[in-house]
Short mmCIF file of C-alpha atoms in Angstrom, two decimals:
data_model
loop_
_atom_site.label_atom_id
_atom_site.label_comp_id
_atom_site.label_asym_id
_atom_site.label_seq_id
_atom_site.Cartn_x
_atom_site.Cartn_y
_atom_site.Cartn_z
CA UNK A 1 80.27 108.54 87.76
CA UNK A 2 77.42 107.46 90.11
CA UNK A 3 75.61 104.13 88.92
CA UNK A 4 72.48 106.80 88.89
CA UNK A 5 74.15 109.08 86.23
CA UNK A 6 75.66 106.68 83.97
CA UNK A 7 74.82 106.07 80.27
CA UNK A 8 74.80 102.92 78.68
CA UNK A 9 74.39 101.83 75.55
CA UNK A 10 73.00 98.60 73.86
CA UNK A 11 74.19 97.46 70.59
CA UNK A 12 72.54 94.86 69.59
CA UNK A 13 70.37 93.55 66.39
CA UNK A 14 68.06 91.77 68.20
CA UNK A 15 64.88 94.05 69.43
CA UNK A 16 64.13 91.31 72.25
CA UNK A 17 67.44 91.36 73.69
CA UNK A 18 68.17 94.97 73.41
CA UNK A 19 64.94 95.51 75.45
CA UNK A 20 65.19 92.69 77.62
CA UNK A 21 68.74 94.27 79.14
CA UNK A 22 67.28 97.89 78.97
CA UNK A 23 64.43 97.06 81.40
CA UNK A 24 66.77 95.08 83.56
CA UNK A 25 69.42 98.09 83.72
CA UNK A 26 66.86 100.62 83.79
CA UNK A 27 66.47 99.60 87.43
CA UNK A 28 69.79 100.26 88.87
CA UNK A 29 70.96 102.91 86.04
CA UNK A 30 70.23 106.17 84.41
CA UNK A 31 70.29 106.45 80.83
CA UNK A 32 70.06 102.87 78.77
CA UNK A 33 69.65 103.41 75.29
CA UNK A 34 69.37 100.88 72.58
CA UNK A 35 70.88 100.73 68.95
CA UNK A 36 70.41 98.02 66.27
CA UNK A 37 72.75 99.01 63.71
CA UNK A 38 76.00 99.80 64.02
CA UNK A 39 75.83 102.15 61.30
CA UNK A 40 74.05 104.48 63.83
CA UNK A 41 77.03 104.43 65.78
CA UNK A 42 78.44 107.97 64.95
CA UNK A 43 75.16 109.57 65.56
CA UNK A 44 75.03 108.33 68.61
CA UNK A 45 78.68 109.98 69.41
CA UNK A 46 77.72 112.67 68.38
CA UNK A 47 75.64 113.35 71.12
CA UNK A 48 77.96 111.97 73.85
CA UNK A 49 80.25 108.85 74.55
CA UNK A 50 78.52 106.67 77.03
CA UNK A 51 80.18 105.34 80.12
CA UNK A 52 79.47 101.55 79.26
CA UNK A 53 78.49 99.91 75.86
CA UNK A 54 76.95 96.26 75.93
CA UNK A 55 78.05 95.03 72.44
CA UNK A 56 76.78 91.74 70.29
CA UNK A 57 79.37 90.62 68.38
CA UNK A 58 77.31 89.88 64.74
CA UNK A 59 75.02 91.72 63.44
CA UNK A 60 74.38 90.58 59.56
CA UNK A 61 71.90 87.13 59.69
CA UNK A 62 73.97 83.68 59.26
CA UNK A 63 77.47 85.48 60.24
CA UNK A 64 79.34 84.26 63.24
CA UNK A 65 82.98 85.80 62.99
CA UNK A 66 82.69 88.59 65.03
CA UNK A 67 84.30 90.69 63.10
CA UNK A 68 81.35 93.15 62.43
CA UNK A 69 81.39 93.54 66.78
CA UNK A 70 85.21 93.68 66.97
CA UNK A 71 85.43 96.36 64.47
CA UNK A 72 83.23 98.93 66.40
CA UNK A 73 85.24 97.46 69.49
CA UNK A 74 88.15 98.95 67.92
CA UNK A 75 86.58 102.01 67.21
CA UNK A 76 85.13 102.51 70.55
CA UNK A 77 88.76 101.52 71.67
CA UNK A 78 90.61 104.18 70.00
CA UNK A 79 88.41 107.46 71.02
CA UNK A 80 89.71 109.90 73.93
CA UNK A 81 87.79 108.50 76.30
CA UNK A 82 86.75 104.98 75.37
CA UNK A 83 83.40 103.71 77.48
CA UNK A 84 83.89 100.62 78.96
CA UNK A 85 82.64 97.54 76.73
CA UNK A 86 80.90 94.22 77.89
CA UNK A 87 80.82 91.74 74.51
CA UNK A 88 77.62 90.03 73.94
CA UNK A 89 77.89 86.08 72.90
CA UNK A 90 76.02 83.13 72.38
CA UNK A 91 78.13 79.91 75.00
CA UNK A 92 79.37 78.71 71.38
CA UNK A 93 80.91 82.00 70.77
CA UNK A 94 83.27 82.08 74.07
CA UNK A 95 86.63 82.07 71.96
CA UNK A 96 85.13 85.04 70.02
CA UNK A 97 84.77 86.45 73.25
CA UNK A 98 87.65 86.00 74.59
CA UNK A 99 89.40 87.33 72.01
CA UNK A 100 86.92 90.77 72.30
CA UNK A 101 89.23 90.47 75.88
CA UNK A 102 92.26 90.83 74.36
CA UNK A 103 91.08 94.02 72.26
CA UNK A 104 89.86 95.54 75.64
CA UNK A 105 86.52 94.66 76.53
CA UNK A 106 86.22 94.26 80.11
CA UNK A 107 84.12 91.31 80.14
CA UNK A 108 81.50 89.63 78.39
CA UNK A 109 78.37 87.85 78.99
CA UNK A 110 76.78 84.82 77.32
CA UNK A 111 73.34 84.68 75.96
CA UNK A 112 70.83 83.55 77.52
CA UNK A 113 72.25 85.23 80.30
CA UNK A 114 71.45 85.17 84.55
CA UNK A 115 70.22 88.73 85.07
CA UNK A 116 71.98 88.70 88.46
CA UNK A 117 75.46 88.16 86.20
CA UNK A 118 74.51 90.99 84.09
CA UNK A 119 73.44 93.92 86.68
CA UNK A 120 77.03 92.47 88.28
CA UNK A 121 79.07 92.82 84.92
CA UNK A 122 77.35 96.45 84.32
CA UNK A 123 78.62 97.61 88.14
CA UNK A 124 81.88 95.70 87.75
CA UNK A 125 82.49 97.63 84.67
CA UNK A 126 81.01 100.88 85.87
CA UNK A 127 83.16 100.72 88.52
CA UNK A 128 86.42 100.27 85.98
CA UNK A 129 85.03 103.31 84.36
CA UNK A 130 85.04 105.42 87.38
CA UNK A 131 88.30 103.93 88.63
CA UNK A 132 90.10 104.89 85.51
CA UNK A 133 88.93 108.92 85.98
CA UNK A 134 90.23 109.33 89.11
CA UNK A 135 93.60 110.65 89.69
CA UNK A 136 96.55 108.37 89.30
CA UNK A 137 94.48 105.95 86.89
CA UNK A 138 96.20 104.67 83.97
CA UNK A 139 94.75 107.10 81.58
CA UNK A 140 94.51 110.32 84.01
CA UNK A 141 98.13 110.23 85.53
CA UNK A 142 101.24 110.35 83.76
CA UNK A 143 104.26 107.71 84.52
CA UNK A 144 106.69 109.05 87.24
CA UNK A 145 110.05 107.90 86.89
CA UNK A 146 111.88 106.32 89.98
CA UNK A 147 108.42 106.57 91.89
CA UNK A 148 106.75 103.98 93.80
CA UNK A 149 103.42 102.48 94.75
CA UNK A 150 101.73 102.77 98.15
CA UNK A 151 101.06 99.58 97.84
CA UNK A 152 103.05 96.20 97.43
CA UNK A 153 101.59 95.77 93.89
CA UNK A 154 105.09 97.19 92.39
CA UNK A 155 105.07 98.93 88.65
CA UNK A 156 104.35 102.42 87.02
CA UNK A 157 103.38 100.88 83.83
CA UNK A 158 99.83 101.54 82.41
CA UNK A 159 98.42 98.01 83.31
CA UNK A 160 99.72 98.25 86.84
CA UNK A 161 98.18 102.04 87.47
CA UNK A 162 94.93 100.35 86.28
CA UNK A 163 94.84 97.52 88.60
CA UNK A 164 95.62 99.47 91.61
CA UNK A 165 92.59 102.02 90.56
CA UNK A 166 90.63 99.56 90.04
CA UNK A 167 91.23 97.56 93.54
CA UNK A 168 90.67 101.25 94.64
CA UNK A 169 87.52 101.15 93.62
CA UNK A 170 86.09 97.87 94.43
CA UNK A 171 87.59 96.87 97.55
CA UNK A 172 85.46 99.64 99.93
CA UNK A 173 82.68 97.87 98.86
CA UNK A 174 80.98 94.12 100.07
CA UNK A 175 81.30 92.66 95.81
CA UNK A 176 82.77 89.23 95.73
CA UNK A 177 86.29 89.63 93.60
CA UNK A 178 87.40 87.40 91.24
CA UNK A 179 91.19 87.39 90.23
CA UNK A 180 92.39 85.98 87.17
CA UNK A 181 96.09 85.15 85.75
CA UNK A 182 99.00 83.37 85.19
CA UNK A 183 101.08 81.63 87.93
CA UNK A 184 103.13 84.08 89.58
CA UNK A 185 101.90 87.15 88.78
CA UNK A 186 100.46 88.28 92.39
CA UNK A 187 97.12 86.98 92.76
CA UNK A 188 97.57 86.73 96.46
CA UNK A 189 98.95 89.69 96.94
CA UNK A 190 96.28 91.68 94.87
CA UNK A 191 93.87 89.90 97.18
CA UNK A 192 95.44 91.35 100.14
CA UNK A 193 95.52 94.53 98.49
CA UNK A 194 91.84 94.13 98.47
CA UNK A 195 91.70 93.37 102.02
CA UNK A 196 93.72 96.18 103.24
CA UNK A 197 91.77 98.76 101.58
CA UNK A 198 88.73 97.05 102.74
CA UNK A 199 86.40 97.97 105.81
CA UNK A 200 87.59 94.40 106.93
CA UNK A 201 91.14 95.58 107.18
CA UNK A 202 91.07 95.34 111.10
CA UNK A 203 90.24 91.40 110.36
CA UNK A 204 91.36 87.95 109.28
CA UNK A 205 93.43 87.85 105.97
CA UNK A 206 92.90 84.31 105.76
CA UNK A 207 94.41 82.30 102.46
CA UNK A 208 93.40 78.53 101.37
CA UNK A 209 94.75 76.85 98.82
CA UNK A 210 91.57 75.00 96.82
CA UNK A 211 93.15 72.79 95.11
CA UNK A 212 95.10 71.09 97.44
CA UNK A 213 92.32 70.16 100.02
CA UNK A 214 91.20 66.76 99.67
CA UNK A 215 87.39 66.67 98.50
CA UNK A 216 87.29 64.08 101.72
CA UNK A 217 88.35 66.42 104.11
CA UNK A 218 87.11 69.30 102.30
CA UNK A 219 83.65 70.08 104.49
CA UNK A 220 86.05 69.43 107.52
CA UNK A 221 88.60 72.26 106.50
CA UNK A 222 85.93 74.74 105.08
CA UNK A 223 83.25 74.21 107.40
CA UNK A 224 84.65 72.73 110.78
CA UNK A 225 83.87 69.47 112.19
CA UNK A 226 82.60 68.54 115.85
CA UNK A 227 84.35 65.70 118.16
CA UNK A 228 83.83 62.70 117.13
CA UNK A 229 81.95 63.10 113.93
CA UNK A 230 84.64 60.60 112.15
CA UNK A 231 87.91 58.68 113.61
CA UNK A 232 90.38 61.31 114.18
CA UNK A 233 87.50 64.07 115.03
CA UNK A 234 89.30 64.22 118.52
CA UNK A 235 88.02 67.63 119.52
CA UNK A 236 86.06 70.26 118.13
CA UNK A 237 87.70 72.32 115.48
CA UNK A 238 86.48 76.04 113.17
CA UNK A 239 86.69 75.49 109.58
CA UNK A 240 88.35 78.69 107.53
CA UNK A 241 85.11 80.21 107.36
CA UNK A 242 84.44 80.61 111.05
CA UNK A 243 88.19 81.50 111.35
CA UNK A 244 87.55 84.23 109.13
CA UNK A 245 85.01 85.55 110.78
CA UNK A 246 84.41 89.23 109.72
CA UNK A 247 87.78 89.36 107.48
CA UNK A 248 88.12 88.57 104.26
CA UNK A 249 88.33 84.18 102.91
CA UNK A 250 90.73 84.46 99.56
CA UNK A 251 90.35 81.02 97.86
CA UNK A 252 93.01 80.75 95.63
CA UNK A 253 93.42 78.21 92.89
CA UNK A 254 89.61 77.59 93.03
CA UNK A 255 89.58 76.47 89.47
CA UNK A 256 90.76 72.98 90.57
CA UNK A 257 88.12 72.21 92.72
CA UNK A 258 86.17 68.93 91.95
CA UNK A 259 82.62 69.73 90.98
CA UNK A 260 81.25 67.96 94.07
CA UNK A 261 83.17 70.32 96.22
CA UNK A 262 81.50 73.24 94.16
CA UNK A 263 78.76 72.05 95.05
CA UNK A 264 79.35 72.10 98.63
CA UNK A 265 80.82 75.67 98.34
CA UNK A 266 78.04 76.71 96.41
CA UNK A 267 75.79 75.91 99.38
CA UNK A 268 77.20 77.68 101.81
CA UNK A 269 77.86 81.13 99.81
CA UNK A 270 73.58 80.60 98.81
CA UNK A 271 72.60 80.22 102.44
CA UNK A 272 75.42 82.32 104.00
CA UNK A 273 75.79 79.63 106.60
CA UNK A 274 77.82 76.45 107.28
CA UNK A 275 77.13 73.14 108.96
CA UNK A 276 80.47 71.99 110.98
CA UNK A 277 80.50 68.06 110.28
CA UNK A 278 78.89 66.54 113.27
CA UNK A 279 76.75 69.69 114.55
CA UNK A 280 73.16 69.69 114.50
CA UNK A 281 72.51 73.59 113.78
CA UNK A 282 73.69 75.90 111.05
CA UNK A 283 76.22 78.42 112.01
CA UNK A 284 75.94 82.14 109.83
CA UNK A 285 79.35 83.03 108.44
CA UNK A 286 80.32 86.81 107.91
CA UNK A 287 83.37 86.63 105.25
CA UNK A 288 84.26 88.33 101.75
CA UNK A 289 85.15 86.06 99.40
CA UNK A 290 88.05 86.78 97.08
CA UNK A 291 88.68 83.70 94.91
CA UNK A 292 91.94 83.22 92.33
CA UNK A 293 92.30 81.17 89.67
CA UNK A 294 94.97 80.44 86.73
CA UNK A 295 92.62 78.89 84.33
CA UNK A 296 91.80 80.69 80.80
CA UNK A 297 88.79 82.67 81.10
CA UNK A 298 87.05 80.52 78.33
CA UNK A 299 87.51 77.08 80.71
CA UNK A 300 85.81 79.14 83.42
CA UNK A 301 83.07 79.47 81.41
CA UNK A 302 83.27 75.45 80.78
CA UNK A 303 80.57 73.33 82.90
CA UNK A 304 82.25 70.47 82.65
CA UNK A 305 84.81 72.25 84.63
CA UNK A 306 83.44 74.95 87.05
CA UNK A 307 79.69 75.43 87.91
CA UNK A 308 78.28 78.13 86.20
CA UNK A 309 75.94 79.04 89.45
CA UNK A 310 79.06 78.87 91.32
CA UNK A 311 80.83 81.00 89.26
CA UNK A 312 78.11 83.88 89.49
CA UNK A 313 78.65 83.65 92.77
CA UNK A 314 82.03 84.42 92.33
CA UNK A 315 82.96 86.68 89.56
CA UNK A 316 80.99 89.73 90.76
CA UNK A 317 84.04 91.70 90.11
CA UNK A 318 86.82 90.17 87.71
CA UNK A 319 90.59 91.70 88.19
CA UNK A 320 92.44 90.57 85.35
CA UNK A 321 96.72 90.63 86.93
CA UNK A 322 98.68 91.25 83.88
CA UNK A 323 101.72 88.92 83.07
CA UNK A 324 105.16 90.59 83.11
CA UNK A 325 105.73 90.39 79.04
CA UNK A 326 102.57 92.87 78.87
CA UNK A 327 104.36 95.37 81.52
CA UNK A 328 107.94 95.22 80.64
CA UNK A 329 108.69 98.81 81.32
CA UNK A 330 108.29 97.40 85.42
CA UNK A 331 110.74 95.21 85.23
CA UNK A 332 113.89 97.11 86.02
CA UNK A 333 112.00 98.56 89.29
CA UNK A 334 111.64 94.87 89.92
CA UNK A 335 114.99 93.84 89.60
CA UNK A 336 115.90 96.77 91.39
CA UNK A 337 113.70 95.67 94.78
CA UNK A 338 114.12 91.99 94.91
CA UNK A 339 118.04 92.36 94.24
CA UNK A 340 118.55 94.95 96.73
CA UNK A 341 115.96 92.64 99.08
CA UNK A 342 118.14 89.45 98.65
CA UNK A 343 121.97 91.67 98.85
CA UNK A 344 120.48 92.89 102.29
CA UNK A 345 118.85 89.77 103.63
CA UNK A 346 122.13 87.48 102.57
CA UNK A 347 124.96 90.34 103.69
CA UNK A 348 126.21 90.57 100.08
CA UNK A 349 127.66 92.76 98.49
CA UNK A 350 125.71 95.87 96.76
CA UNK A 351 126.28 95.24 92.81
CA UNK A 352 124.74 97.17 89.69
CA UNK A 353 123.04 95.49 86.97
CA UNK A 354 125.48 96.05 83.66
CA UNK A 355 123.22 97.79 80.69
CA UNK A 356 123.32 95.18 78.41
CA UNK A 357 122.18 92.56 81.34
CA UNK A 358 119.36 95.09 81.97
CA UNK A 359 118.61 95.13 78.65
CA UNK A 360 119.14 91.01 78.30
CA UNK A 361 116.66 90.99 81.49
CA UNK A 362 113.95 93.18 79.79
CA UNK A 363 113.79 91.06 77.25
CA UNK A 364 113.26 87.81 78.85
CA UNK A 365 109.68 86.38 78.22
CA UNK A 366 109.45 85.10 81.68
CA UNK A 367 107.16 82.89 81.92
CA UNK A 368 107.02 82.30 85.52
CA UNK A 369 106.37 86.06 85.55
CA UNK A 370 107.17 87.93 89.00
CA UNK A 371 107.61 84.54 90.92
CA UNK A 372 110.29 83.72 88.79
CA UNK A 373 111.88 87.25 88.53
CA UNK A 374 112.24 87.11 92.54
CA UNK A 375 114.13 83.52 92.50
CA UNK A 376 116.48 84.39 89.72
CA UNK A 377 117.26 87.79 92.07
CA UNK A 378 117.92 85.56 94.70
CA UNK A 379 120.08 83.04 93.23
CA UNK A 380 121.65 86.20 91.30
CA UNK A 381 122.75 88.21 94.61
CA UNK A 382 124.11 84.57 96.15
CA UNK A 383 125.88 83.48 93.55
CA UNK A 384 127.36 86.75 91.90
CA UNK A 385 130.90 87.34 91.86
CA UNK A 386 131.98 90.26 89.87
CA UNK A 387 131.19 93.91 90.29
CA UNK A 388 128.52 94.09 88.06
CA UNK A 389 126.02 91.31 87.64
CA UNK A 390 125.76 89.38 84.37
CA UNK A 391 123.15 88.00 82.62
CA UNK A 392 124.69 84.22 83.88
CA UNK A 393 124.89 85.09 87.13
CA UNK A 394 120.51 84.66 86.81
CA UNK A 395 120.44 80.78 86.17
CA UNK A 396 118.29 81.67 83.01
CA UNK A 397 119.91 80.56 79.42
CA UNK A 398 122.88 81.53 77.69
CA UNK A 399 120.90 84.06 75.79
CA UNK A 400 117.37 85.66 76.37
CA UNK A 401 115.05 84.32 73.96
CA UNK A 402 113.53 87.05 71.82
CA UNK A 403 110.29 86.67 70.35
CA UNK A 404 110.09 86.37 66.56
CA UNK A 405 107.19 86.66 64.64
CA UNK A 406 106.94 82.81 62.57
CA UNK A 407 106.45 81.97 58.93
CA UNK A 408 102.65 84.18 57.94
CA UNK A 409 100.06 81.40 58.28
CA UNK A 410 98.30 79.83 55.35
CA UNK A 411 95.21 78.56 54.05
CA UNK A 412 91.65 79.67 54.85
CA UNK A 413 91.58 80.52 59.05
CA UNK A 414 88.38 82.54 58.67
CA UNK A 415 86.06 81.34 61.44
CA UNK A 416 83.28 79.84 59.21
CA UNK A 417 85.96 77.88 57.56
CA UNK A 418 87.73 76.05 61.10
CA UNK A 419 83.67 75.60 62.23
CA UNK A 420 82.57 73.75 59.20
CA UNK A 421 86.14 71.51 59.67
CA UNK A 422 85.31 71.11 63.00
CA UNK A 423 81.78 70.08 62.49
CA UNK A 424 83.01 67.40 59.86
CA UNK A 425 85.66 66.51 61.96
CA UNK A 426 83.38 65.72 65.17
CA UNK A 427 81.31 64.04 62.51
CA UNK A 428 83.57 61.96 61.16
CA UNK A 429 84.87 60.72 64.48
CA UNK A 430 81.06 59.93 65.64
CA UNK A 431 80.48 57.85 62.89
CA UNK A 432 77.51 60.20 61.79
CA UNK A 433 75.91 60.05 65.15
CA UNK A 434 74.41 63.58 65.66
CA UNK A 435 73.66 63.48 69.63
CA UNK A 436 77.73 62.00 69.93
CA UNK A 437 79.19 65.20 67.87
CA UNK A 438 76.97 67.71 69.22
CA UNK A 439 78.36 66.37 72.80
CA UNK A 440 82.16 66.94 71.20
CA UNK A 441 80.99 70.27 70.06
CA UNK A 442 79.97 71.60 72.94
CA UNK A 443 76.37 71.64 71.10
CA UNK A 444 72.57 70.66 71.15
CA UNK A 445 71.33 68.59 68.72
CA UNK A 446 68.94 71.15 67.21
CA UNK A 447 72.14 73.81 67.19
CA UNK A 448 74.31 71.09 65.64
CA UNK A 449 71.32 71.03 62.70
CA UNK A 450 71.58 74.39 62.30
CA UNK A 451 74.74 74.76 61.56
CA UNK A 452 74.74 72.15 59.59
CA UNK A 453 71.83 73.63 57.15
CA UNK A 454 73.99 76.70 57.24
CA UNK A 455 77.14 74.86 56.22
CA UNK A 456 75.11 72.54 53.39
CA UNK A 457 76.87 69.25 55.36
#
């Protein structure tokens, strides 16, 4: 779909912020209708399944569980060809959100939102859309068995076909690309898949870690420093941005950066220029920026932790890696590479995997993901003696551990319930000060109020 042609939808109760977003969107996109009920929500169908549905999360006055929003989630989830969905939340609401993530929404935004974050959402999830229709997406191309990727991005499963189409899609284009997920899972290297299939392919691939550069140093290593502008300034020196010149700047683990160096960052991505330490003029900088991070989503979305301009910045389009326990049916293509990798690069001998190690393997939760799938293949094809190679011969455990579902919980978990304990709670550790437990909460005074009229605390 062209961002001309596609419909979108806007489910929301509130007339002002259904309209708000429609002018916005009406801007960049075709059709934007609006709906206030979700009771309308077959009719609607019935006439066509848009490409992208913007979707508040409550709808009945006083209710703040979601579950009215998640329900037509899972209804728009479960159709042949499910539009894309981006949740609509007030900031309080982010773990509501996040778990609208987990049901597959793409993204969601908070209310009152930036509009620049919303048109970006829209294409980022326009873009999924038209990603996922094209041949070899995960719900247009069927799993081969034995095949294998162009790229180094290695899996068949559905989650992995979906990445790759959707790096397909955004990486032709100038966006800024966030990448989210666990340690180990291939942030980098869906970064430099971006790159690769870029127009910047011909240029710098250039990686820095965030978190390790020193927020003294940091304007030095980013931005380049002229002799002399401190002690050991003995020469002049490019920071990573000039040295990136015209490629593409991936700046992984940028969710530990100190908020002073966010600041800094923030600066030069605003101005598209950088001041080398010591230099009296700005110089422009031409880079992408693909930043990585391992924090939750929800922390992201934190200002106490990342800058919320910054993040804008940032997130223009968010690729969400999937961790190895949600793509298990990779795994034995993994084992596969990285033991036949390690047997050729140590002059071993060539060994199969026995079933029931295979099947041990499969199992494993893994939580070092990929990362730690590659060292136990390399400590397995070093260390393995017999034939075949056992589950041992890994360095895991003496047995995989299997998830088990625990003991059903109990007592009232309903969402209204935990808020009204957490209110007290907050309370009851400020000593009744209001402005003190809003801060704990995460809330202004007059929202703290509110809640607790609604609560009768």
């Amino acid at each position: 779909m062209s961002s001309s042609n596609a419909s979108i939808l806007i489910l929301d109760d509130d007339e002002d912020v259904a309209c708000a977003a429609q002018m916005l969107l009406r801007r960049r996109h075709g059709k934007v209708a609006t709906l206030g009920d979700p009771r309308g929500l077959d009719a609607v169908l019935a006439g066509g399944v848009p490409d992208l549905v913007l979707l508040d999360l409550n709808f009945t006055p006083g209710r703040i569980d979601g579950a009215e929003g998640l329900a037509v989630l899972d209804r728009l989830r479960v159709l042949p060809r499910p539009p894309g969905v981006i949740a609509l939340t007030a900031y309080a609401d982010i773990p509501l959100a996040v778990e609208a993530l987990k049901r597959g929404a793409s993204d969601f935004i908070t209310k009152p939102w930036d509009n620049a974050r919303l048109a970006a959402a829209v294409d980022g999830a326009l873009a999924r859309q038209a990603a996922l229709a094209l041949p070899g997406s995960a719900q247009s191309a069927p799993a081969t068995a034995g095949s294998r990727p162009a790229s180094p991005l290695m899996g068949d499963s559905g989650p992995m076909r979906e990445l790759r189409a959707m790096i397909a899609a955004v990486a032709p284009t100038e966006a800024n690309v966030m990448v989210l997920g666990e340690n180990g899972v291939g942030k980098e290297l869906v970064a430099r898949a971006i790159h690769a299939a870029s127009k910047r392919a011909g240029d710098t691939f250039l990686a820095v870690d965030m978190g390790a550069l020193p927020e003294a140093t940091f304007e030095s290593e980013l931005f380049g420093h002229r002799k002399g502008s401190f002690t050991d300034a003995r020469s002049d020196r490019a920071g990573r941005f000039q040295a990136a010149r015209g490629g593409t700047l991936f700046l992984d683990e940028i969710g530990n950066m100190p908020l002073g160096a966010q600041a800094k960052l923030l600066t030069a991505l605003e101005r598209r220029e950088v001041t080398p330490l010591g230099a009296d003029r700005a110089e422009p900088i031409d880079v992408r920026i693909v930043s990585a991070t391992n924090l939750e989503e929800a922390r992201l979305f934190d200002p106490s932790v990342f800058r919320p301009d910054l993040l804008f910045r940032l997130n223009t389009i968010v690729l969400r890696v999937p961790p190895l326990r949600e793509r298990r049916d990779d795994i034995p293509q993994l084992l596969h590479h990285y033991l036949s990798l390690y047997e050729t690069q140590y002059g071993r001998p060539v060994r199969e995997l026995a079933p029931s190690t295979l099947e041990a393997l499969c199992t494993w939760p893994w939580p070092g993901n990929v990362r730690a799938l590659r060292h136990a293949c390399e400590r397995a094809a070093i260390l393995a003696a017999l034939p075949e190679y056992r589950f041992e011969d890994f360095g895991l455990a003496a047995a995989p551990a299997v998830e088990t579902p625990g003991p059903a919980p109990t007592g009232d978990l309903s969402l209204g319930t935990l808020e009204r304990e957490a209110i007290a709670a907050a309370l009851d550790k400020a000593k009744g000060n209001i402005s003190l437990a809003a801060r704990m909460l995460g809330l202004s005074r007059a929202a703290l109020y509110r809640k607790l009229g609604k609560h009768g605390i």
